[in-house]
PDB file of C-alpha atoms and ligand atoms in Angstrom:
ATOM      1  CA  MET A   1     -24.369 -54.027 -49.519  1.00  0.00           C
ATOM      2  CA  THR A   2     -22.010 -51.114 -49.076  1.00  0.00           C
ATOM      3  CA  THR A   3     -20.901 -49.913 -45.706  1.00  0.00           C
ATOM      4  CA  PRO A   4     -20.625 -46.133 -45.439  1.00  0.00           C
ATOM      5  CA  LEU A   5     -17.087 -45.056 -44.691  1.00  0.00           C
ATOM      6  CA  ALA A   6     -16.784 -43.304 -41.370  1.00  0.00           C
ATOM      7  CA  ALA A   7     -14.944 -39.983 -41.582  1.00  0.00           C
ATOM      8  CA  VAL A   8     -11.510 -40.673 -40.162  1.00  0.00           C
ATOM      9  CA  GLU A   9     -10.194 -37.812 -38.061  1.00  0.00           C
ATOM     10  CA  ARG A  10      -6.517 -37.340 -38.622  1.00  0.00           C
ATOM     11  CA  PRO A  11      -4.430 -36.166 -35.684  1.00  0.00           C
ATOM     12  CA  ARG A  12      -3.488 -32.518 -35.369  1.00  0.00           C
ATOM     13  CA  LEU A  13       0.088 -31.806 -36.422  1.00  0.00           C
ATOM     14  CA  ILE A  14       2.135 -29.410 -34.294  1.00  0.00           C
ATOM     15  CA  LEU A  15       5.501 -28.313 -35.639  1.00  0.00           C
ATOM     16  CA  GLY A  16       7.683 -27.549 -32.644  1.00  0.00           C
ATOM     17  CA  SER A  17      10.173 -25.375 -34.464  1.00  0.00           C
ATOM     18  CA  ALA A  18      10.861 -21.708 -35.056  1.00  0.00           C
ATOM     19  CA  SER A  19      12.835 -22.548 -38.184  1.00  0.00           C
ATOM     20  CA  PRO A  20      11.176 -21.135 -41.317  1.00  0.00           C
ATOM     21  CA  ARG A  21      13.167 -23.722 -43.297  1.00  0.00           C
ATOM     22  CA  ARG A  22      11.388 -26.615 -41.551  1.00  0.00           C
ATOM     23  CA  LEU A  23       7.989 -25.117 -42.337  1.00  0.00           C
ATOM     24  CA  ASP A  24       8.995 -24.602 -45.994  1.00  0.00           C
ATOM     25  CA  LEU A  25      10.372 -28.137 -46.250  1.00  0.00           C
ATOM     26  CA  LEU A  26       7.139 -29.620 -44.914  1.00  0.00           C
ATOM     27  CA  ALA A  27       5.157 -27.484 -47.380  1.00  0.00           C
ATOM     28  CA  GLN A  28       7.356 -28.911 -50.160  1.00  0.00           C
ATOM     29  CA  ILE A  29       5.873 -32.361 -49.447  1.00  0.00           C
ATOM     30  CA  GLY A  30       2.371 -30.960 -49.069  1.00  0.00           C
ATOM     31  CA  ILE A  31       2.174 -31.038 -45.295  1.00  0.00           C
ATOM     32  CA  LEU A  32       0.891 -27.984 -43.466  1.00  0.00           C
ATOM     33  CA  PRO A  33       1.027 -28.097 -39.677  1.00  0.00           C
ATOM     34  CA  ASP A  34      -2.075 -27.059 -37.775  1.00  0.00           C
ATOM     35  CA  GLN A  35       0.089 -25.169 -35.351  1.00  0.00           C
ATOM     36  CA  VAL A  36       3.681 -23.960 -35.135  1.00  0.00           C
ATOM     37  CA  ARG A  37       5.303 -23.505 -31.739  1.00  0.00           C
ATOM     38  CA  GLN A  38       8.781 -22.895 -30.525  1.00  0.00           C
ATOM     39  CA  ALA A  39      10.619 -24.880 -27.855  1.00  0.00           C
ATOM     40  CA  ASP A  40      13.018 -22.761 -25.868  1.00  0.00           C
ATOM     41  CA  ILE A  41      15.712 -24.987 -24.480  1.00  0.00           C
ATOM     42  CA  ASP A  42      19.380 -24.683 -23.591  1.00  0.00           C
ATOM     43  CA  GLU A  43      21.327 -26.062 -26.568  1.00  0.00           C
ATOM     44  CA  THR A  44      24.724 -26.127 -24.850  1.00  0.00           C
ATOM     45  CA  PRO A  45      26.503 -29.460 -25.398  1.00  0.00           C
ATOM     46  CA  LEU A  46      27.392 -31.467 -22.292  1.00  0.00           C
ATOM     47  CA  LYS A  47      31.068 -31.879 -21.478  1.00  0.00           C
ATOM     48  CA  GLY A  48      32.588 -34.433 -23.877  1.00  0.00           C
ATOM     49  CA  GLU A  49      29.211 -35.110 -25.544  1.00  0.00           C
ATOM     50  CA  LEU A  50      29.539 -36.672 -28.989  1.00  0.00           C
ATOM     51  CA  PRO A  51      27.660 -35.004 -31.911  1.00  0.00           C
ATOM     52  CA  ASP A  52      25.279 -37.936 -32.556  1.00  0.00           C
ATOM     53  CA  ARG A  53      24.206 -38.174 -28.932  1.00  0.00           C
ATOM     54  CA  TYR A  54      23.981 -34.402 -28.685  1.00  0.00           C
ATOM     55  CA  VAL A  55      21.677 -33.894 -31.657  1.00  0.00           C
ATOM     56  CA  ARG A  56      19.320 -36.654 -30.522  1.00  0.00           C
ATOM     57  CA  ARG A  57      19.223 -35.314 -26.983  1.00  0.00           C
ATOM     58  CA  ILE A  58      18.443 -31.763 -28.149  1.00  0.00           C
ATOM     59  CA  ALA A  59      15.688 -32.871 -30.534  1.00  0.00           C
ATOM     60  CA  ARG A  60      14.114 -34.950 -27.728  1.00  0.00           C
ATOM     61  CA  GLU A  61      14.397 -32.071 -25.272  1.00  0.00           C
ATOM     62  CA  LYS A  62      12.617 -29.799 -27.756  1.00  0.00           C
ATOM     63  CA  ALA A  63       9.795 -32.340 -27.954  1.00  0.00           C
ATOM     64  CA  MET A  64       9.607 -32.735 -24.167  1.00  0.00           C
ATOM     65  CA  ALA A  65       9.521 -28.969 -23.629  1.00  0.00           C
ATOM     66  CA  LEU A  66       6.211 -28.588 -25.494  1.00  0.00           C
ATOM     67  CA  ASP A  67       2.740 -29.592 -24.380  1.00  0.00           C
ATOM     68  CA  SER A  68       0.493 -31.448 -26.771  1.00  0.00           C
ATOM     69  CA  GLY A  69      -2.758 -33.388 -26.474  1.00  0.00           C
ATOM     70  CA  MET A  70      -2.850 -37.193 -26.402  1.00  0.00           C
ATOM     71  CA  ASP A  71      -4.165 -37.260 -29.980  1.00  0.00           C
ATOM     72  CA  ASP A  72      -1.745 -34.661 -31.334  1.00  0.00           C
ATOM     73  CA  VAL A  73       1.385 -35.366 -33.334  1.00  0.00           C
ATOM     74  CA  LEU A  74       4.304 -33.159 -32.344  1.00  0.00           C
ATOM     75  CA  LEU A  75       7.258 -32.874 -34.704  1.00  0.00           C
ATOM     76  CA  CYS A  76      10.616 -31.453 -33.590  1.00  0.00           C
ATOM     77  CA  ALA A  77      14.117 -31.620 -35.044  1.00  0.00           C
ATOM     78  CA  ASP A  78      17.644 -30.508 -34.451  1.00  0.00           C
ATOM     79  CA  THR A  79      20.423 -30.002 -36.964  1.00  0.00           C
ATOM     80  CA  THR A  80      24.065 -29.787 -36.070  1.00  0.00           C
ATOM     81  CA  VAL A  81      27.381 -29.803 -37.883  1.00  0.00           C
ATOM     82  CA  ALA A  82      30.137 -32.151 -36.727  1.00  0.00           C
ATOM     83  CA  VAL A  83      33.796 -31.826 -37.610  1.00  0.00           C
ATOM     84  CA  GLY A  84      35.205 -35.066 -36.229  1.00  0.00           C
ATOM     85  CA  ARG A  85      34.008 -35.134 -32.609  1.00  0.00           C
ATOM     86  CA  ARG A  86      33.559 -31.379 -32.511  1.00  0.00           C
ATOM     87  CA  ILE A  87      30.048 -29.904 -32.497  1.00  0.00           C
ATOM     88  CA  LEU A  88      29.501 -26.701 -34.461  1.00  0.00           C
ATOM     89  CA  GLY A  89      26.234 -25.118 -33.390  1.00  0.00           C
ATOM     90  CA  LYS A  90      24.824 -21.770 -34.446  1.00  0.00           C
ATOM     91  CA  PRO A  91      27.660 -19.230 -34.337  1.00  0.00           C
ATOM     92  CA  ALA A  92      27.263 -16.456 -31.785  1.00  0.00           C
ATOM     93  CA  SER A  93      29.018 -13.894 -33.976  1.00  0.00           C
ATOM     94  CA  ARG A  94      30.416 -13.203 -37.414  1.00  0.00           C
ATOM     95  CA  ALA A  95      33.903 -13.953 -36.034  1.00  0.00           C
ATOM     96  CA  GLU A  96      32.817 -17.373 -34.799  1.00  0.00           C
ATOM     97  CA  ALA A  97      31.095 -18.084 -38.127  1.00  0.00           C
ATOM     98  CA  GLY A  98      34.446 -17.272 -39.786  1.00  0.00           C
ATOM     99  CA  ASP A  99      36.255 -19.703 -37.449  1.00  0.00           C
ATOM    100  CA  PHE A 100      33.743 -22.456 -38.310  1.00  0.00           C
ATOM    101  CA  MET A 101      34.068 -21.856 -42.057  1.00  0.00           C
ATOM    102  CA  ARG A 102      37.885 -21.891 -41.877  1.00  0.00           C
ATOM    103  CA  LEU A 103      37.681 -25.196 -40.006  1.00  0.00           C
ATOM    104  CA  MET A 104      35.443 -26.740 -42.700  1.00  0.00           C
ATOM    105  CA  SER A 105      37.301 -25.230 -45.670  1.00  0.00           C
ATOM    106  CA  GLY A 106      38.963 -27.888 -47.834  1.00  0.00           C
ATOM    107  CA  ARG A 107      37.595 -30.865 -45.894  1.00  0.00           C
ATOM    108  CA  ARG A 108      34.555 -32.993 -45.217  1.00  0.00           C
ATOM    109  CA  HIS A 109      32.193 -32.633 -42.301  1.00  0.00           C
ATOM    110  CA  ARG A 110      28.969 -34.303 -41.231  1.00  0.00           C
ATOM    111  CA  VAL A 111      25.564 -32.694 -40.879  1.00  0.00           C
ATOM    112  CA  LEU A 112      23.341 -34.520 -38.426  1.00  0.00           C
ATOM    113  CA  THR A 113      19.613 -34.006 -38.137  1.00  0.00           C
ATOM    114  CA  ALA A 114      17.561 -35.760 -35.488  1.00  0.00           C
ATOM    115  CA  VAL A 115      13.799 -35.861 -36.042  1.00  0.00           C
ATOM    116  CA  VAL A 116      11.510 -36.586 -33.113  1.00  0.00           C
ATOM    117  CA  ILE A 117       7.824 -37.346 -33.269  1.00  0.00           C
ATOM    118  CA  ARG A 118       5.658 -37.521 -30.172  1.00  0.00           C
ATOM    119  CA  HIS A 119       2.225 -39.045 -30.630  1.00  0.00           C
ATOM    120  CA  GLY A 120       0.325 -39.472 -27.390  1.00  0.00           C
ATOM    121  CA  ASP A 121       2.790 -41.086 -25.006  1.00  0.00           C
ATOM    122  CA  LYS A 122       4.946 -42.554 -27.787  1.00  0.00           C
ATOM    123  CA  LEU A 123       8.185 -40.822 -28.711  1.00  0.00           C
ATOM    124  CA  ARG A 124      10.118 -41.903 -31.797  1.00  0.00           C
ATOM    125  CA  ASP A 125      13.258 -40.484 -33.260  1.00  0.00           C
ATOM    126  CA  ARG A 126      15.415 -40.864 -36.335  1.00  0.00           C
ATOM    127  CA  LEU A 127      18.956 -39.655 -36.919  1.00  0.00           C
ATOM    128  CA  VAL A 128      20.031 -38.793 -40.475  1.00  0.00           C
ATOM    129  CA  GLU A 129      23.660 -38.204 -41.328  1.00  0.00           C
ATOM    130  CA  THR A 130      24.945 -36.419 -44.431  1.00  0.00           C
ATOM    131  CA  THR A 131      28.551 -35.883 -45.423  1.00  0.00           C
ATOM    132  CA  VAL A 132      29.354 -32.517 -46.991  1.00  0.00           C
ATOM    133  CA  ARG A 133      32.590 -31.519 -48.726  1.00  0.00           C
ATOM    134  CA  MET A 134      33.672 -27.891 -48.810  1.00  0.00           C
ATOM    135  CA  ARG A 135      36.323 -26.825 -51.253  1.00  0.00           C
ATOM    136  CA  PRO A 136      39.142 -24.639 -49.943  1.00  0.00           C
ATOM    137  CA  ILE A 137      37.809 -21.106 -49.367  1.00  0.00           C
ATOM    138  CA  THR A 138      40.095 -18.082 -49.738  1.00  0.00           C
ATOM    139  CA  ALA A 139      40.178 -15.269 -47.168  1.00  0.00           C
ATOM    140  CA  ALA A 140      38.559 -12.868 -49.660  1.00  0.00           C
ATOM    141  CA  GLU A 141      35.788 -15.346 -50.459  1.00  0.00           C
ATOM    142  CA  LEU A 142      35.151 -15.904 -46.778  1.00  0.00           C
ATOM    143  CA  ASP A 143      34.885 -12.156 -46.104  1.00  0.00           C
ATOM    144  CA  ALA A 144      32.426 -11.707 -48.943  1.00  0.00           C
ATOM    145  CA  TYR A 145      30.418 -14.702 -47.747  1.00  0.00           C
ATOM    146  CA  LEU A 146      30.228 -13.466 -44.166  1.00  0.00           C
ATOM    147  CA  ASP A 147      28.989 -10.081 -45.445  1.00  0.00           C
ATOM    148  CA  VAL A 148      25.911 -11.812 -46.888  1.00  0.00           C
ATOM    149  CA  GLY A 149      24.850 -12.632 -43.303  1.00  0.00           C
ATOM    150  CA  ASP A 150      23.668 -16.134 -44.217  1.00  0.00           C
ATOM    151  CA  TRP A 151      25.589 -17.542 -41.250  1.00  0.00           C
ATOM    152  CA  GLU A 152      23.109 -16.242 -38.680  1.00  0.00           C
ATOM    153  CA  GLY A 153      20.904 -18.909 -37.070  1.00  0.00           C
ATOM    154  CA  LYS A 154      22.472 -21.750 -39.093  1.00  0.00           C
ATOM    155  CA  ALA A 155      24.333 -24.703 -37.627  1.00  0.00           C
ATOM    156  CA  GLY A 156      27.997 -24.475 -38.605  1.00  0.00           C
ATOM    157  CA  GLY A 157      27.423 -20.913 -39.851  1.00  0.00           C
ATOM    158  CA  TYR A 158      26.358 -21.775 -43.368  1.00  0.00           C
ATOM    159  CA  ALA A 159      23.285 -22.554 -45.440  1.00  0.00           C
ATOM    160  CA  ILE A 160      23.700 -25.068 -48.251  1.00  0.00           C
ATOM    161  CA  GLN A 161      20.533 -23.581 -49.774  1.00  0.00           C
ATOM    162  CA  GLY A 162      22.181 -20.140 -49.843  1.00  0.00           C
ATOM    163  CA  ALA A 163      25.432 -18.522 -50.931  1.00  0.00           C
ATOM    164  CA  ALA A 164      27.585 -21.271 -49.368  1.00  0.00           C
ATOM    165  CA  ALA A 165      26.429 -23.613 -52.159  1.00  0.00           C
ATOM    166  CA  ALA A 166      29.285 -22.120 -54.206  1.00  0.00           C
ATOM    167  CA  PHE A 167      31.734 -23.837 -51.821  1.00  0.00           C
ATOM    168  CA  ILE A 168      30.046 -27.255 -51.791  1.00  0.00           C
ATOM    169  CA  PRO A 169      30.865 -29.469 -54.799  1.00  0.00           C
ATOM    170  CA  TRP A 170      29.657 -32.735 -53.226  1.00  0.00           C
ATOM    171  CA  ILE A 171      27.389 -34.206 -50.598  1.00  0.00           C
ATOM    172  CA  GLN A 172      26.493 -37.752 -49.686  1.00  0.00           C
ATOM    173  CA  GLY A 173      23.174 -38.203 -47.953  1.00  0.00           C
ATOM    174  CA  SER A 174      20.070 -36.055 -47.713  1.00  0.00           C
ATOM    175  CA  PHE A 175      19.997 -32.456 -48.977  1.00  0.00           C
ATOM    176  CA  SER A 176      16.773 -31.668 -47.102  1.00  0.00           C
ATOM    177  CA  SER A 177      18.323 -32.981 -43.909  1.00  0.00           C
ATOM    178  CA  VAL A 178      21.179 -30.483 -44.234  1.00  0.00           C
ATOM    179  CA  VAL A 179      18.596 -27.697 -44.645  1.00  0.00           C
ATOM    180  CA  GLY A 180      16.889 -28.873 -41.433  1.00  0.00           C
ATOM    181  CA  LEU A 181      14.482 -31.775 -42.030  1.00  0.00           C
ATOM    182  CA  PRO A 182      15.123 -35.069 -43.875  1.00  0.00           C
ATOM    183  CA  LEU A 183      11.958 -35.204 -45.950  1.00  0.00           C
ATOM    184  CA  ALA A 184      11.798 -38.886 -46.926  1.00  0.00           C
ATOM    185  CA  GLU A 185      12.322 -40.022 -43.346  1.00  0.00           C
ATOM    186  CA  THR A 186       9.982 -37.375 -41.900  1.00  0.00           C
ATOM    187  CA  ALA A 187       7.229 -38.202 -44.397  1.00  0.00           C
ATOM    188  CA  ALA A 188       7.456 -41.893 -43.450  1.00  0.00           C
ATOM    189  CA  MET A 189       7.329 -41.102 -39.724  1.00  0.00           C
ATOM    190  CA  LEU A 190       4.315 -38.805 -40.188  1.00  0.00           C
ATOM    191  CA  ALA A 191       2.538 -41.321 -42.434  1.00  0.00           C
ATOM    192  CA  SER A 192       2.802 -43.930 -39.678  1.00  0.00           C
ATOM    193  CA  CYS A 193       0.835 -41.493 -37.477  1.00  0.00           C
ATOM    194  CA  GLY A 194      -1.815 -40.967 -40.152  1.00  0.00           C
ATOM    195  CA  ILE A 195      -0.492 -37.682 -41.509  1.00  0.00           C
ATOM    196  CA  THR A 196      -0.004 -37.553 -45.244  1.00  0.00           C
ATOM    197  CA  ARG A 197       0.283 -34.817 -47.885  1.00  0.00           C
ATOM    198  CA  LYS A 198      -2.358 -32.246 -48.786  1.00  0.00           C
ATOM    199  CA  GLU A 199      -4.347 -32.628 -45.641  1.00  0.00           C
ATOM    200  CA  VAL A 200      -5.193 -29.052 -44.944  1.00  0.00           C
ATOM    201  CA  ARG A 201      -7.605 -28.251 -42.163  1.00  0.00           C
ATOM    202  CA  PRO A 202     -10.388 -25.908 -43.137  1.00  0.00           C
TER     203      PRO A 202
HETATM  204  C1  TTP B 301      23.918 -26.719 -42.160  1.00  0.00           C
HETATM  205  C2  TTP B 301      22.658 -25.941 -42.383  1.00  0.00           C
HETATM  206  C3  TTP B 301      21.820 -25.608 -41.327  1.00  0.00           C
HETATM  207  N1  TTP B 301      20.688 -24.881 -41.540  1.00  0.00           N
HETATM  208  C4  TTP B 301      19.792 -24.511 -40.430  1.00  0.00           C
HETATM  209  C5  TTP B 301      18.690 -25.525 -40.133  1.00  0.00           C
HETATM  210  C6  TTP B 301      18.252 -25.140 -38.742  1.00  0.00           C
HETATM  211  O1  TTP B 301      17.205 -24.156 -38.832  1.00  0.00           O
HETATM  212  C7  TTP B 301      19.498 -24.488 -38.147  1.00  0.00           C
HETATM  213  C8  TTP B 301      20.056 -25.300 -37.003  1.00  0.00           C
HETATM  214  O2  TTP B 301      19.426 -24.957 -35.825  1.00  0.00           O
HETATM  215  P1  TTP B 301      18.358 -25.838 -35.045  1.00  0.00           P
HETATM  216  O3  TTP B 301      18.614 -25.660 -33.576  1.00  0.00           O
HETATM  217  O4  TTP B 301      18.332 -27.232 -35.580  1.00  0.00           O
HETATM  218  O5  TTP B 301      16.964 -25.178 -35.428  1.00  0.00           O
HETATM  219  P2  TTP B 301      16.452 -23.685 -35.220  1.00  0.00           P
HETATM  220  O6  TTP B 301      17.073 -23.066 -34.013  1.00  0.00           O
HETATM  221  O7  TTP B 301      16.597 -22.944 -36.518  1.00  0.00           O
HETATM  222  O8  TTP B 301      14.892 -23.922 -34.986  1.00  0.00           O
HETATM  223  P3  TTP B 301      14.170 -24.773 -33.818  1.00  0.00           P
HETATM  224  O9  TTP B 301      15.189 -25.156 -32.764  1.00  0.00           O
HETATM  225  O10 TTP B 301      13.103 -23.887 -33.256  1.00  0.00           O
HETATM  226  O11 TTP B 301      13.605 -25.982 -34.523  1.00  0.00           O
HETATM  227  O12 TTP B 301      20.467 -24.407 -39.191  1.00  0.00           O
HETATM  228  C9  TTP B 301      20.333 -24.472 -42.823  1.00  0.00           C
HETATM  229  O13 TTP B 301      19.296 -23.810 -43.009  1.00  0.00           O
HETATM  230  N2  TTP B 301      21.153 -24.813 -43.878  1.00  0.00           N
HETATM  231  C10 TTP B 301      22.297 -25.527 -43.714  1.00  0.00           C
HETATM  232  O14 TTP B 301      22.996 -25.794 -44.729  1.00  0.00           O
END
């Protein structure tokens, strides 16, 4: 005797992010959120706050700032660049982007992405760290790079998926995490909530 399989309702996925990169990255692994929303929070670091604690706090605050139903899965993330204990957020101006790039030129830095998933009253997070090496950048190269405008809205003032790739000979860790969402880790977290690839709602 065969038992008919009941249709299993998967939870609704809400991406709590205004970042087009995060939406593209999810699409790359075949996951399309049912809804995309933006969490508006103050991303100023606390006095003396270390980068790891900062990025986790901000990702959690994004998740707490958004409403979702008990059955919904809410996904938020935060990406930040750390040079030693210093946090490099999104530069406020071209001049600040230049300062950040000069600081990273010829040395290694860390890119930290915290992923948070809220499912009902459960909140889980995961911190992924990637080390990125930038070769020394000349003043002329920096000027030309800043003209491209890639620095806007990017942690540390650069996009590894854009023109800055010419300055990055080596990374250790997760490329997708540097772009904004560590895909292997995110896929595993979503799968544990019943969300897997190619589940598009009609
Ligand atoms: C280092 C680096 C960052 N980034 C981006 C990823 C993130 O979008 C951004 C860091 O800012 P975030 O505050 O993490 O994200 P966001 O403001 O773009 O979107 P939201 O808060 O709504 O989720 O920098 C790149 O695209 N490439 C890179 O190489």
